[in-house]
Coordinates of C-alpha atoms in Angstrom, one line a residue:
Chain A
X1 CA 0.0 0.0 0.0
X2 CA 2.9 2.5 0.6
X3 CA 4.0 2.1 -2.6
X4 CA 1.2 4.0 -4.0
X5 CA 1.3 6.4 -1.9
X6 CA 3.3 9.0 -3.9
X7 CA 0.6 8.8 -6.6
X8 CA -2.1 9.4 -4.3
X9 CA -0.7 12.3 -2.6
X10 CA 0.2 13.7 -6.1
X11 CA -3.5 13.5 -7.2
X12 CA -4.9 15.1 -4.5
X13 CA -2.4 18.1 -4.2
X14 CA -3.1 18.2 -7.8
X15 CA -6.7 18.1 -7.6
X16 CA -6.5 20.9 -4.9
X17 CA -4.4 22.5 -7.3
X18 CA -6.3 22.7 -10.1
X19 CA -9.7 23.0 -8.7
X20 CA -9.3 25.4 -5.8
X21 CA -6.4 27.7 -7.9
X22 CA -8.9 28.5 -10.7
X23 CA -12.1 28.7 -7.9
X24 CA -9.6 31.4 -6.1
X25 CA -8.1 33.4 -9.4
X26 CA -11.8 33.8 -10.7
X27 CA -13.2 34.5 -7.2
X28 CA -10.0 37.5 -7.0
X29 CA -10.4 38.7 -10.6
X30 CA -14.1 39.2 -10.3
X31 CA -13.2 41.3 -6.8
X32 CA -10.7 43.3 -8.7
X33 CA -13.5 43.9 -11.3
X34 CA -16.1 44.5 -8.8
X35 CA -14.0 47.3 -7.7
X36 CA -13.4 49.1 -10.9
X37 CA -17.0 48.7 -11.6
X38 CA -17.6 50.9 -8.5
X39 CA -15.6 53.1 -9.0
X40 CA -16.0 53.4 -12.7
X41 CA -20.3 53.3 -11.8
X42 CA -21.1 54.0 -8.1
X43 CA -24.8 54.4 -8.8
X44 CA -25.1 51.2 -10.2
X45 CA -26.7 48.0 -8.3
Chain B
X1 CA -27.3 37.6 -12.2
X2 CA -29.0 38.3 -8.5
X3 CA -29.5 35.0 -8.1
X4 CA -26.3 33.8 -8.5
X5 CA -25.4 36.2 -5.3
X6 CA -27.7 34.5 -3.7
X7 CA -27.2 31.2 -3.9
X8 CA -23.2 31.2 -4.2
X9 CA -22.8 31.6 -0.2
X10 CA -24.6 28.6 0.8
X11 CA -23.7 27.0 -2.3
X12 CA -19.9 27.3 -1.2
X13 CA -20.1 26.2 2.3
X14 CA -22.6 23.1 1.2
X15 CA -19.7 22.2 -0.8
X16 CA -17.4 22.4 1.6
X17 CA -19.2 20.4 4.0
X18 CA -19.7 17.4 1.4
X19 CA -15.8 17.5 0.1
X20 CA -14.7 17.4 4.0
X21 CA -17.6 14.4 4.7
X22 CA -16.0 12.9 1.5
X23 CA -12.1 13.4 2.8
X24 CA -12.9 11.5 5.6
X25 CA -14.6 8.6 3.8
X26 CA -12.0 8.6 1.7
X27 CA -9.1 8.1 4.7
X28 CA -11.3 5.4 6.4
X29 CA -11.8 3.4 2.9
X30 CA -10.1 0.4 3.6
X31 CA -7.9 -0.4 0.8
X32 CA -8.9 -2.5 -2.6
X33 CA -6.8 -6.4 -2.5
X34 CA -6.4 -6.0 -6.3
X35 CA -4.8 -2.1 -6.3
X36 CA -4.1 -1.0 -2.9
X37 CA -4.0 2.4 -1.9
X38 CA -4.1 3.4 -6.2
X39 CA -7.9 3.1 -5.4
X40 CA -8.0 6.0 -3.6
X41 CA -6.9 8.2 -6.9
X42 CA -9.7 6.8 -8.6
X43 CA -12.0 9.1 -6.3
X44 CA -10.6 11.9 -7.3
X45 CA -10.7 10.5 -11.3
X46 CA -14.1 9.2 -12.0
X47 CA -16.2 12.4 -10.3
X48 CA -13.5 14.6 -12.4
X49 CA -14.4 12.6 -15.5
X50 CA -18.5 12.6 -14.6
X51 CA -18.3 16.4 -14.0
X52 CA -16.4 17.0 -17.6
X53 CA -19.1 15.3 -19.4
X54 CA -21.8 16.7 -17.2
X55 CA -20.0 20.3 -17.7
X56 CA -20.3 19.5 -21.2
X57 CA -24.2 18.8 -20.9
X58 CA -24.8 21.8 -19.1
X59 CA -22.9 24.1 -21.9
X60 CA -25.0 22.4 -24.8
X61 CA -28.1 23.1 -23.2
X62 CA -26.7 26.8 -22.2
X63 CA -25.9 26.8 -25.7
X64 CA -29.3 25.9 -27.2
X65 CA -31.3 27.8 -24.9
X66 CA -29.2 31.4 -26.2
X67 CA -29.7 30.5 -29.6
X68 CA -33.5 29.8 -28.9
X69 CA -34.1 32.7 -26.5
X70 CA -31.3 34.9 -26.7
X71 CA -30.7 35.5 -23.3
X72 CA -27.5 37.0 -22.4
X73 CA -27.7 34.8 -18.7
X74 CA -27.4 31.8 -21.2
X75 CA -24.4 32.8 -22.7
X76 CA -22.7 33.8 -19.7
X77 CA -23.5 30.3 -18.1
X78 CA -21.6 29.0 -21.0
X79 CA -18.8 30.5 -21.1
X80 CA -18.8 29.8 -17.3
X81 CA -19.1 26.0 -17.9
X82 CA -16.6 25.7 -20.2
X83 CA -14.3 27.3 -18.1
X84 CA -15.2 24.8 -15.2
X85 CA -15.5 21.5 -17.7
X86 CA -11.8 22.3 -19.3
X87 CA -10.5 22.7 -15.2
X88 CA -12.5 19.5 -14.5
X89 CA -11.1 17.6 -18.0
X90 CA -7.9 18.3 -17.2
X91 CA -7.4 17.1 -13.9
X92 CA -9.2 13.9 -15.2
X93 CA -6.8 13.7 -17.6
X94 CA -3.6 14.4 -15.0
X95 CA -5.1 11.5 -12.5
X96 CA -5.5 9.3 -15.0
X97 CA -1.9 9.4 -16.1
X98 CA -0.9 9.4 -12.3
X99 CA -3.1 6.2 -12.0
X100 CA -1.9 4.7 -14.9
X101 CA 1.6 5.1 -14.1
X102 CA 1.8 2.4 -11.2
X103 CA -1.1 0.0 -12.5
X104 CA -0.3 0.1 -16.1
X105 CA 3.0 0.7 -15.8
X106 CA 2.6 3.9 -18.3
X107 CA 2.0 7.5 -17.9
X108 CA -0.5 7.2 -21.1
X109 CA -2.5 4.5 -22.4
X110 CA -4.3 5.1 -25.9
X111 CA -7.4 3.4 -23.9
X112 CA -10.5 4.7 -24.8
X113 CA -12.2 7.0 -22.1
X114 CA -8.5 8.8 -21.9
X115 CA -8.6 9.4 -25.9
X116 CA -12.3 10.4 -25.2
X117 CA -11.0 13.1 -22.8
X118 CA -7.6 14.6 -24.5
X119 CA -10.0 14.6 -27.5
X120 CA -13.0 16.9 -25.0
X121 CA -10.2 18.9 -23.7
X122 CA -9.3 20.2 -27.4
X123 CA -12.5 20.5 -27.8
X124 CA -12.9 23.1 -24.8
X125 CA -9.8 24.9 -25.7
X126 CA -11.3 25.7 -29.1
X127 CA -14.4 26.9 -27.7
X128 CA -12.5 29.6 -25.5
X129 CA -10.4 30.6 -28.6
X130 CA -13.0 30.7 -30.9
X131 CA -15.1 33.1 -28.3
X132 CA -11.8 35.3 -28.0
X133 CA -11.0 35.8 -31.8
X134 CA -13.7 37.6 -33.1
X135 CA -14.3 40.8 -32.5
X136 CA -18.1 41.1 -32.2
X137 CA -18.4 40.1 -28.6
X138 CA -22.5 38.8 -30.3
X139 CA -21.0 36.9 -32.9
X140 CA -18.2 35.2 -31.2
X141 CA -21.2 34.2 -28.5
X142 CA -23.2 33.0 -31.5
X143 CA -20.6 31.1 -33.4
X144 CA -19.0 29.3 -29.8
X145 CA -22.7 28.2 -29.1
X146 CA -23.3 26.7 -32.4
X147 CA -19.5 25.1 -32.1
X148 CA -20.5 24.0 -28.5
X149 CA -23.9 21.9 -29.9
X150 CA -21.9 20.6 -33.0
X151 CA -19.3 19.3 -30.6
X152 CA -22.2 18.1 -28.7
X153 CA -23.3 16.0 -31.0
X154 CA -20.0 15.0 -32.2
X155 CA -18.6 13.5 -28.7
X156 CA -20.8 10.2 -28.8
X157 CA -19.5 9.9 -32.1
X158 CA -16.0 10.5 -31.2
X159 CA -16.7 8.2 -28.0
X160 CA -17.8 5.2 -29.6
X161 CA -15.4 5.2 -32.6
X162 CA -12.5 5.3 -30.3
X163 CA -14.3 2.7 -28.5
X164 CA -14.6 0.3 -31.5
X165 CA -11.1 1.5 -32.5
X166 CA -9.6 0.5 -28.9
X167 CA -11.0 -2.5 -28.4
X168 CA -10.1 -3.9 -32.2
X169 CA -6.6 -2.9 -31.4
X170 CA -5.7 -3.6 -27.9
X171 CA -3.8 -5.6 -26.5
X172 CA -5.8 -8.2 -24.2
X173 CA -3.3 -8.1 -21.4
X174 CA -4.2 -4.0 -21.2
X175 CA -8.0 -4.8 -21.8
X176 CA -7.7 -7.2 -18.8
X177 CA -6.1 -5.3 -16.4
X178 CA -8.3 -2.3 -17.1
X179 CA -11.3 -4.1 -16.4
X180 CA -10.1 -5.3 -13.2
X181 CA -9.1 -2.3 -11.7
X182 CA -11.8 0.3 -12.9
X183 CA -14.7 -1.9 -11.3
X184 CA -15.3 -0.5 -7.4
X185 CA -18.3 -2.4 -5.3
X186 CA -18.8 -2.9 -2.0
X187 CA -16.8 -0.7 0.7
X188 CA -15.9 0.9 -1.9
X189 CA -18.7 2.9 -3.0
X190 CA -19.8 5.4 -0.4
X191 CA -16.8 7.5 -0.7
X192 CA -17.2 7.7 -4.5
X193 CA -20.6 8.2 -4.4
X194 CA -20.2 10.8 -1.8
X195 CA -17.2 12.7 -3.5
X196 CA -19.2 12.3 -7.1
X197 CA -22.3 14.7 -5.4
X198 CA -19.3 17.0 -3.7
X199 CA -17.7 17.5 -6.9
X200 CA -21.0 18.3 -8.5
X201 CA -21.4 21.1 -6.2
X202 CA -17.9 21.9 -7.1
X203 CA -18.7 22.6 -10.4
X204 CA -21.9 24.6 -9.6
X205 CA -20.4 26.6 -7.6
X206 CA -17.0 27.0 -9.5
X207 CA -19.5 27.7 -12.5
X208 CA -21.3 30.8 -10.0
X209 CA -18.2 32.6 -9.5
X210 CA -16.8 32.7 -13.1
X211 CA -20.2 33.3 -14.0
X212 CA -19.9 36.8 -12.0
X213 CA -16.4 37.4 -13.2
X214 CA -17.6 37.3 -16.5
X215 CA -20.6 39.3 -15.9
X216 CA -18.5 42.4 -14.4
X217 CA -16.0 41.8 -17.1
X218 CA -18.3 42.5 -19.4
X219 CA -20.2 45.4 -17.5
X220 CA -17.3 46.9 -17.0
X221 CA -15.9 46.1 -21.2
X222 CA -19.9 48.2 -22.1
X223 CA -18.8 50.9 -19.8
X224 CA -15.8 51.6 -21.5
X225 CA -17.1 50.9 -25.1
X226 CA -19.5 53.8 -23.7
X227 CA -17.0 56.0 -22.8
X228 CA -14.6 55.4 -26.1
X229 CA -17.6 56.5 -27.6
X230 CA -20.0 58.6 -25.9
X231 CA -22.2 59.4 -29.0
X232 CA -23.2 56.0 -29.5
Chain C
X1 CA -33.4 27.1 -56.2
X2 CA -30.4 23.7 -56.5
X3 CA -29.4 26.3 -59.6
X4 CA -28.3 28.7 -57.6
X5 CA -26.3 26.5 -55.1
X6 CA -24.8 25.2 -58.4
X7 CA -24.1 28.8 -59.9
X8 CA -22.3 29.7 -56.3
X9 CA -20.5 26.4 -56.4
X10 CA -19.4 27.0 -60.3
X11 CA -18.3 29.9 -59.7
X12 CA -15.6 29.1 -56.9
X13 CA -14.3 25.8 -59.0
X14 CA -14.6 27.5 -62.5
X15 CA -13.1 30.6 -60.8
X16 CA -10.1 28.9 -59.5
X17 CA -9.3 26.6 -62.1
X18 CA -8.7 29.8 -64.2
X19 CA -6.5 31.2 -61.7
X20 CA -5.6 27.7 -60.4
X21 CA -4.6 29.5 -56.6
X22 CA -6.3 27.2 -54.5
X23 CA -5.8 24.0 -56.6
X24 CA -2.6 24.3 -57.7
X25 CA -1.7 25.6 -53.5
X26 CA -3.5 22.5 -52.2
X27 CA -1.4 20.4 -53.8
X28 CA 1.8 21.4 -53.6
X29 CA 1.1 21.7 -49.8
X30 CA 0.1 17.6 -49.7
X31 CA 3.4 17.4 -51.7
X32 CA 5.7 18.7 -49.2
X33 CA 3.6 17.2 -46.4
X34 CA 4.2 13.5 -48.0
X35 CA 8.1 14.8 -48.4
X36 CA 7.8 15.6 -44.6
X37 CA 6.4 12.0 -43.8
X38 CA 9.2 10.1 -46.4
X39 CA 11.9 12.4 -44.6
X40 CA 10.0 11.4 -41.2
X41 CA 9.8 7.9 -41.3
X42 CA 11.7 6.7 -44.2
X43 CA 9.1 3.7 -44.9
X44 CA 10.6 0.4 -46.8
X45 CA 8.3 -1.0 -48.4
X46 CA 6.2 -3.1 -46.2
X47 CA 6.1 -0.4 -43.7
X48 CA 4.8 1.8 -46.3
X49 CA 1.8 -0.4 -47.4
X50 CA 1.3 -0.2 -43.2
X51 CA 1.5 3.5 -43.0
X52 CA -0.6 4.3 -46.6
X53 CA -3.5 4.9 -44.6
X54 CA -2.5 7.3 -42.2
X55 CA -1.0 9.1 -44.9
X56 CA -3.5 9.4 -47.2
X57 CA -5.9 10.7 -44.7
X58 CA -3.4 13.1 -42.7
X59 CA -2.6 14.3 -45.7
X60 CA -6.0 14.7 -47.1
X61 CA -7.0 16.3 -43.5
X62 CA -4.4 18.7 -43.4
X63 CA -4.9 19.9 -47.5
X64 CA -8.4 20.2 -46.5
X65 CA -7.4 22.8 -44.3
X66 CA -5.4 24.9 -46.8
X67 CA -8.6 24.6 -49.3
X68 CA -10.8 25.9 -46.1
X69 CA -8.7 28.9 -45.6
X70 CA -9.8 30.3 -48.6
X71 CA -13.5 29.1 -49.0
X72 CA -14.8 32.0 -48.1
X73 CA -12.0 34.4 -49.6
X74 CA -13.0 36.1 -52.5
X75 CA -16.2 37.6 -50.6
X76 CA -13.8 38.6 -47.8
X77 CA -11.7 40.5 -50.2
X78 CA -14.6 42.6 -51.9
X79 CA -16.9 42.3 -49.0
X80 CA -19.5 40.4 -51.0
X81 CA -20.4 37.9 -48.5
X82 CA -23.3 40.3 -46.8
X83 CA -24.5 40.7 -50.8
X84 CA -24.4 37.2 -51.2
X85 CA -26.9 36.9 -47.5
X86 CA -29.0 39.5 -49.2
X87 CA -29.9 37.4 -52.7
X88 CA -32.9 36.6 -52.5
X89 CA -32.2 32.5 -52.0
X90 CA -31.9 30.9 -48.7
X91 CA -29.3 30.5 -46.3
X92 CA -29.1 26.8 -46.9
X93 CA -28.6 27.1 -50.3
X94 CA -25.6 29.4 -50.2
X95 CA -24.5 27.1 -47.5
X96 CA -25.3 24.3 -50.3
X97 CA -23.0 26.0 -53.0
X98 CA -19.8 26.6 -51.2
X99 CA -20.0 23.5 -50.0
X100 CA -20.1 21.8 -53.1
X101 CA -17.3 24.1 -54.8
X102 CA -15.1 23.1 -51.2
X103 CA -16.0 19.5 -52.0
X104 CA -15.3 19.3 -55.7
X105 CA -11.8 20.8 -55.2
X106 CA -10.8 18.9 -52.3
X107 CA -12.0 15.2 -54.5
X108 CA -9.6 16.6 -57.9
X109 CA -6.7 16.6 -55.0
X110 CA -7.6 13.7 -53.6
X111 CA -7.4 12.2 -57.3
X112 CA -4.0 13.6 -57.7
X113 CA -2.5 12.7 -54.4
X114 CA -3.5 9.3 -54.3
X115 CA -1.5 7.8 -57.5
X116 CA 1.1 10.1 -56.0
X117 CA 1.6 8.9 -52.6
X118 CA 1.7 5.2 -53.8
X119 CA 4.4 6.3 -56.5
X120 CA 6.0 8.1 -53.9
X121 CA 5.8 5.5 -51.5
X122 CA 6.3 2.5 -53.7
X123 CA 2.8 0.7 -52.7
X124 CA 1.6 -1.8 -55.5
X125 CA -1.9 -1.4 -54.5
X126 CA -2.7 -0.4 -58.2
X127 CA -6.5 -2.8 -58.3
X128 CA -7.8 -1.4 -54.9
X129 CA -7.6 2.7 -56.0
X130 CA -11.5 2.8 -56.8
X131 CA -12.3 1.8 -53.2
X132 CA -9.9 3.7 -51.8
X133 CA -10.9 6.5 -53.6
X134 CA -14.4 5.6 -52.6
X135 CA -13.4 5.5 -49.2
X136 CA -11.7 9.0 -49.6
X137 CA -14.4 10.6 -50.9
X138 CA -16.9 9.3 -48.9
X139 CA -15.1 10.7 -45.6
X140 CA -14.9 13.5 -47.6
X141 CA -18.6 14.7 -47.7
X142 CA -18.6 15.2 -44.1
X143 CA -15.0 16.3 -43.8
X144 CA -15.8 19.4 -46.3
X145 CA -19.2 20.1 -44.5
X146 CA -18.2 20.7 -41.2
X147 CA -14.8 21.9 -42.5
X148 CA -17.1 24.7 -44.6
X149 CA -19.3 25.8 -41.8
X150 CA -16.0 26.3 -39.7
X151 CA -14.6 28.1 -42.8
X152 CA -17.6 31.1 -42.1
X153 CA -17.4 30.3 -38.1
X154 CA -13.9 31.8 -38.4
X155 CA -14.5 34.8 -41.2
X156 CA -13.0 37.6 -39.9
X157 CA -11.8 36.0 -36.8
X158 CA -8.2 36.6 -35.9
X159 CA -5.0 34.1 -36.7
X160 CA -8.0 32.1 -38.4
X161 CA -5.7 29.2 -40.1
X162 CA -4.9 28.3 -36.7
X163 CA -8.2 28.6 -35.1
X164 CA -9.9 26.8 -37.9
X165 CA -7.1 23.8 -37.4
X166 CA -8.0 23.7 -33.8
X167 CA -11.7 23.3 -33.8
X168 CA -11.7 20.8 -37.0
X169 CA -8.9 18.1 -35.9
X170 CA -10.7 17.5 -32.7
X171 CA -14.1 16.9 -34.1
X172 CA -12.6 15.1 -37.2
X173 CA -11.6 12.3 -34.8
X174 CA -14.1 9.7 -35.9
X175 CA -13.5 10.6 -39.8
X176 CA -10.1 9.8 -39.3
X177 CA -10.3 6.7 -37.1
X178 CA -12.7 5.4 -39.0
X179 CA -11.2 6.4 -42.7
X180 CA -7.8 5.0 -41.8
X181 CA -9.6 1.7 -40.5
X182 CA -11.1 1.4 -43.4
X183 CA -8.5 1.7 -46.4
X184 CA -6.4 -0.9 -44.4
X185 CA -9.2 -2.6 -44.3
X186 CA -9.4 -2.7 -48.2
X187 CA -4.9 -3.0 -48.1
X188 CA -5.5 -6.2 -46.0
X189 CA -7.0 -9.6 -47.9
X190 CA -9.1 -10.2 -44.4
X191 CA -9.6 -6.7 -43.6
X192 CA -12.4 -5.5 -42.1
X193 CA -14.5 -2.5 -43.7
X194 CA -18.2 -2.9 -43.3
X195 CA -18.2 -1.2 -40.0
X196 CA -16.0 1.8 -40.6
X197 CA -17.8 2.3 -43.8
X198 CA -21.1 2.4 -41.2
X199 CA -19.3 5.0 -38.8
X200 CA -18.0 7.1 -41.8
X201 CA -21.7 7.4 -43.3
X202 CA -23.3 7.9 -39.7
X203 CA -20.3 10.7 -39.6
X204 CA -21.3 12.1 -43.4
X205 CA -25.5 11.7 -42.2
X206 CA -24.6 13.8 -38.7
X207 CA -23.0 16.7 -40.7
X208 CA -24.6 16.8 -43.8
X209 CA -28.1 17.1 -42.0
X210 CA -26.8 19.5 -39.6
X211 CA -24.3 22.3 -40.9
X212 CA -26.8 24.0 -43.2
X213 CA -29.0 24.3 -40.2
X214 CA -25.9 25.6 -38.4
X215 CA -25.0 27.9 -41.1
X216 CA -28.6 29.6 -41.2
X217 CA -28.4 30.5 -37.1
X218 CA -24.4 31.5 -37.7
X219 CA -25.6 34.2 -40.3
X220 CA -29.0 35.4 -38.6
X221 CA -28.4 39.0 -37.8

């Protein structure tokens, strides 16, 4: 069972990786954007 | 777009909860007598591969219904799932290589489902480059939703031929060991089952919050196409 | 109404075999591409009645591409292509007519390149070059239909050669899996065809029925 466990850590850093680092980067870029909108448009919803 | 706000909190902590539930199943799955420990990579791989197919459904009815209807939402959900399906396809395509590796003995196999998937990845990448490259922002929305339902159609086509294609060709030793290993029963089960609905949340909510990064990109691309040109 | 999808497609072929710049381009492009595979692979000549196949079909996918580049050209230069949406026929029809003129070009290569390639190559295949040729212009059909749609998917679109390479290889997967299967099918005394020739008709069927449709939404203003 040890034997495999290099794999198995690799796919789940991976997953975490992949998954949560795009989640994060689109969650910051729309904040960023969110923030030029207001500024840009204060009255708007 | 309100109700995306709306839903994205709970959403996001409802995912949470049902990845951690699924962690722990996963650590207390006891290990397969055929592949170990490997097994455990397989519940990362085969939610990843359900929720690139089931990203893929979601964009071709996205797809359809802005052709149909013409609503802007539509579109924005589409480019949202493609987004998420290509994130999803890849790492399908990374754990199945890492899986491969020890029980194959092989980074890559030309089996099937992992021709399927390079071939669905391609597929993605050429939707967001399409989108990108013309210059009518209503055009390119037109042309990648039209692209998205022809691929639609396409992908049981491409599936089945590489299918036939595969199994003609293979070698029986790799046919053998693939149906041993890919086969989960028993104790097996909850923690894929469990990690399949967390990863569907996943992508909902990974779809909601490129959904509203598009949306203020593209506010905020209008306001400045309205301020380049204030007589329009 | 078929006369005017015959008068568009006439005009590209008959238009081009004046000036021969598509033909004459598609050609010499499968040329160097089977110089590329000789220099590649250097093939004796078992190996090459093995790798005829692939060839003819990667070679006959990528020369499609050059032949797509330029299906919609001559509108693009005088900006015709929004007088050709405003004849009076429908969208389907002018869809109908470039297809066609895409198709016949793309089957005159496809007759040159094939006596070619097994010159080139040194294949003795000389009583099986009907069905091949069947073969290869039965994949055809659906190649050059979604291949055309694609073609005014990408008009005006930026680095389009590239773009229009990247969105047909993928989806061409089953043409060429299929294809390939099936002229080494015909190469081998107990190949198998039959199904292959299925999947490439099912393939031809899927595009045929639905690009003009696709074409009529791409073009809707």
């Amino acid at each position: 069972m040890s034997d495999y466990t290099p794999y198995v850590t690799a796919v789940y850093v991976l997953a975490f990786v992949i998954l949560g680092g795009y989640t994060l980067r689109w969650h910051a870029s729309w904040k960023k954007l969110q923030r030029q909108l207001d500024h840009l448009d204060p009255e708007a919803p | 777009m309100n109700i995306l706000k709306k839903i994205q909190l709970p959403l996001g902590l409802l995912t949470l909860i049902s990845l951690a539930v699924g962690a722990w199943y996963v650590y207390q799955a006891p290990a397969d007598f055929q592949q170990g420990g490997a097994v455990r990579i397989l519940y990362v791989h085969v939610p990843s591969a359900k929720m690139a197919l089931l990203s893929y459904l979601f964009l071709t009815v996205a797809s359809v219904l802005y052709l149909w209807k013409r609503w802007e939402g539509a579109d924005i959900v589409a480019e949202a799932a493609t987004a998420v399906g290509a994130a999803f396809t890849a790492l399908t395509l990374a754990s199945g290589a890492i899986w491969g590796k020890p029980m194959w003995g092989t980074w890559w196999a030309w089996d099937a489902r992992l021709t399927s998937m390079l071939v669905l990845l391609i597929i993605y990448k050429g939707l967001m480059v399409l989108r990108h490259s013309l210059d009518d922002p209503v055009k390119g929305a037109r042309a990648t939703a039209i692209l998205a339902i022809i691929g639609g159609v396409d992908l049981p086509i491409i599936h089945y031929s590489v299918v036939w294609w595969r199994t003609l060709h293979q070698p029986p030793s790799l046919t053998a060991a693939e149906n041993s290993s890919v086969h989960i029963s028993g104790p097996l089960l909850p923690p894929l089952l469990i990690l399949s609905g967390a990863f569907i949340l996943l992508g909902l909510y990974m779809v909601t919050v490129k959904a509203r990064q598009i949306e203020a990109r593209r506010r905020l691309d209008a306001l400045e196409a309205a301020r380049m040109h204030p007589d329009e | 109404m078929l006369k005017a999808a015959y008068r568009i497609a006439w005009k590209d072929v008959a238009g081009d075999l004046r000036r021969r710049a598509t033909l004459s381009s598609m050609l010499f492009f499968a040329i160097s591409v089977l110089v590329v595979f000789q220099a590649a692979f250097e093939p004796d000549r078992k190996e090459a009645v093995r790798l005829l196949p692939g060839l003819l079909w990667a070679t006959t996918l990528f020369t499609t591409l050059v032949g797509l580049g330029r299906v919609f050209q001559a509108e693009e230069e005088d900006g015709a292509f929004e007088g050709l949406l405003l004849a009076s026929v429908p969208r389907g029809v002018i869809f109908f007519g470039k297809w066609l003129g895409n198709l016949l070009l793309t089957l005159l290569v496809e007759l040159l390149i094939l006596p070619l390639t097994m010159v080139l190559f040194n294949v003795d295949a000389w009583t099986q070059v009907p069905a091949i040729l069947g073969i290869l212009g039965l994949g055809t059909l659906g190649l050059t239909g979604l291949g055309t749609l694609l073609a005014a998917m990408t008009r005006g679109a930026r680095s389009r050669e590239t773009l229009l390479a990247l969105l047909l290889l993928p989806l061409t997967a089953p043409l060429l899996i299929s294809g390939v299967q099936a002229v080494a099918g015909v190469l081998q005394p107990d190949g198998v065809v039959a199904p292959w020739l299925k999947l490439l008709i099912i393939f031809d069927l899927v595009y045929l029925a639905m690009t003009p449709w696709a074409f009529g939404w791409l073009v809707e203003e």
